[in-house]
GROMACS .gro file of C-alpha atoms in nm:
model
  118
    1MET     CA    1  11.146  11.034   4.206
    2ILE     CA    2  11.242  10.654   4.313
    3PRO     CA    3  10.964  10.438   4.293
    4HIS     CA    4  10.826  10.186   4.526
    5GLY     CA    5  10.904   9.816   4.520
    6VAL     CA    6  11.243   9.883   4.351
    7GLU     CA    7  11.527   9.634   4.398
    8VAL     CA    8  11.821   9.777   4.621
    9PHE     CA    9  12.165   9.646   4.576
   10VAL     CA   10  12.439   9.742   4.811
   11SER     CA   11  12.809   9.685   4.711
   12VAL     CA   12  12.989   9.616   5.038
   13GLU     CA   13  13.315   9.681   4.901
   14PRO     CA   14  13.416  10.041   4.925
   15VAL     CA   15  13.467  10.264   4.635
   16ASP     CA   16  13.643  10.582   4.550
   17MET     CA   17  13.367  10.853   4.606
   18ARG     CA   18  13.500  11.045   4.301
   19LEU     CA   19  13.353  10.795   4.072
   20GLY     CA   20  13.079  10.928   3.839
   21PHE     CA   21  12.801  10.787   3.654
   22ASP     CA   22  12.997  10.565   3.410
   23ARG     CA   23  13.225  10.409   3.640
   24LEU     CA   24  12.949  10.331   3.898
   25ALA     CA   25  12.726  10.202   3.621
   26GLY     CA   26  13.030   9.967   3.544
   27LEU     CA   27  13.069   9.858   3.895
   28ALA     CA   28  12.689   9.767   3.909
   29GLN     CA   29  12.747   9.558   3.612
   30GLU     CA   30  13.067   9.395   3.735
   31ARG     CA   31  12.977   9.354   4.104
   32MET     CA   32  12.613   9.295   4.103
   33HIS     CA   33  12.560   9.169   3.753
   34ARG     CA   34  12.296   9.412   3.675
   35SER     CA   35  12.262   9.682   3.420
   36ALA     CA   36  12.243  10.044   3.569
   37ARG     CA   37  11.958  10.086   3.350
   38SER     CA   38  11.769   9.798   3.487
   39GLY     CA   39  11.556   9.989   3.713
   40ALA     CA   40  11.719   9.888   4.031
   41LEU     CA   41  11.918  10.110   4.284
   42PHE     CA   42  12.292  10.058   4.348
   43LEU     CA   43  12.431  10.192   4.669
   44PHE     CA   44  12.815  10.249   4.703
   45PHE     CA   45  13.015  10.336   5.020
   46GLY     CA   46  13.348  10.512   5.062
   47LYS     CA   47  13.615  10.344   5.260
   48ARG     CA   48  13.533  10.547   5.583
   49LYS     CA   49  13.145  10.478   5.534
   50THR     CA   50  13.096  10.842   5.612
   51ALA     CA   51  12.973  10.887   5.268
   52LEU     CA   52  12.750  10.690   5.002
   53LYS     CA   53  12.630  10.733   4.652
   54LEU     CA   54  12.304  10.575   4.510
   55LEU     CA   55  12.270  10.522   4.121
   56PHE     CA   56  11.941  10.473   3.973
   57PHE     CA   57  11.782  10.494   3.625
   58ASP     CA   58  11.471  10.733   3.616
   59GLY     CA   59  11.352  10.640   3.277
   60SER     CA   60  11.540  10.923   3.102
   61GLY     CA   61  11.854  10.896   3.231
   62LEU     CA   62  12.090  10.795   3.511
   63CYS     CA   63  12.090  11.003   3.838
   64ILE     CA   64  12.335  10.995   4.157
   65PHE     CA   65  12.227  11.067   4.486
   66HIS     CA   66  12.533  11.158   4.710
   67LYS     CA   67  12.490  11.167   5.094
   68ARG     CA   68  12.767  11.233   5.367
   69LEU     CA   69  12.669  11.185   5.734
   70ASP     CA   70  12.807  11.489   5.967
   71SER     CA   71  12.895  11.300   6.254
   72ARG     CA   72  12.877  10.929   6.251
   73CYS     CA   73  12.931  10.639   5.958
   74PHE     CA   74  12.689  10.408   5.781
   75ARG     CA   75  12.632  10.117   5.921
   76ILE     CA   76  12.536   9.802   5.710
   77PRO     CA   77  12.534   9.421   5.770
   78GLU     CA   78  12.778   9.175   5.620
   79ALA     CA   79  12.703   9.077   5.255
   80VAL     CA   80  12.469   8.758   5.218
   81ASP     CA   81  12.645   8.647   4.906
   82ASP     CA   82  13.004   8.535   4.821
   83GLY     CA   83  13.009   8.835   4.583
   84GLY     CA   84  13.024   9.111   4.826
   85VAL     CA   85  12.645   9.235   4.752
   86LEU     CA   86  12.363   9.285   4.982
   87VAL     CA   87  11.997   9.310   4.885
   88LEU     CA   88  11.792   9.572   5.087
   89GLN     CA   89  11.431   9.598   5.129
   90GLU     CA   90  11.285   9.963   5.114
   91ARG     CA   91  11.235  10.014   5.482
   92GLU     CA   92  11.608   9.916   5.526
   93LEU     CA   93  11.706  10.170   5.267
   94ASP     CA   94  11.512  10.431   5.435
   95ASP     CA   95  11.692  10.341   5.775
   96LEU     CA   96  12.025  10.334   5.608
   97LEU     CA   97  11.978  10.679   5.478
   98GLU     CA   98  11.865  10.817   5.815
   99GLY     CA   99  12.179  10.665   5.942
  100ILE     CA  100  12.034  10.381   6.135
  101ASP     CA  101  12.247  10.076   6.233
  102LEU     CA  102  12.094   9.809   5.990
  103GLU     CA  103  12.199   9.518   6.218
  104ARG     CA  104  12.020   9.654   6.488
  105ALA     CA  105  11.711   9.715   6.274
  106ARG     CA  106  11.704   9.385   6.157
  107THR     CA  107  11.685   9.233   6.511
  108ARG     CA  108  11.408   9.455   6.649
  109PRO     CA  109  11.050   9.403   6.592
  110PRO     CA  110  10.878   9.557   6.306
  111ARG     CA  111  10.746   9.929   6.324
  112ARG     CA  112  10.375   9.946   6.404
  113SER     CA  113  10.169  10.165   6.192
  114ARG     CA  114  10.030  10.465   6.352
  115PRO     CA  115   9.680  10.594   6.256
  116ARG     CA  116   9.711  10.909   6.046
  117THR     CA  117   9.572  11.224   6.232
  118HIS     CA  118   9.481  11.504   5.994
   0.00000   0.00000   0.00000
């Protein structure tokens, strides 16, 4: 459902996890200066960083993916720009959704591809 090569923007400032489509789309415009229907993915975290919401447009409408970790919190690096927005690569998004600490992941050597066995 989520295409490869898509831009991923993370709002480092926490949001109320009760927010829905319209409010999150407004925050994407306000904080990240992008339309929610631009094709990019927008990540928002709750105050305790145990939950996140991912907002994206799939071509026919807005979608929200909501994930809450059971026993730990999401670890994200500090924002790179002054606006409190972080841009992630696809691999970093995968790591983040798995609950992997992105600061540590950024300092370790890249993963090696393993040959596929059928």
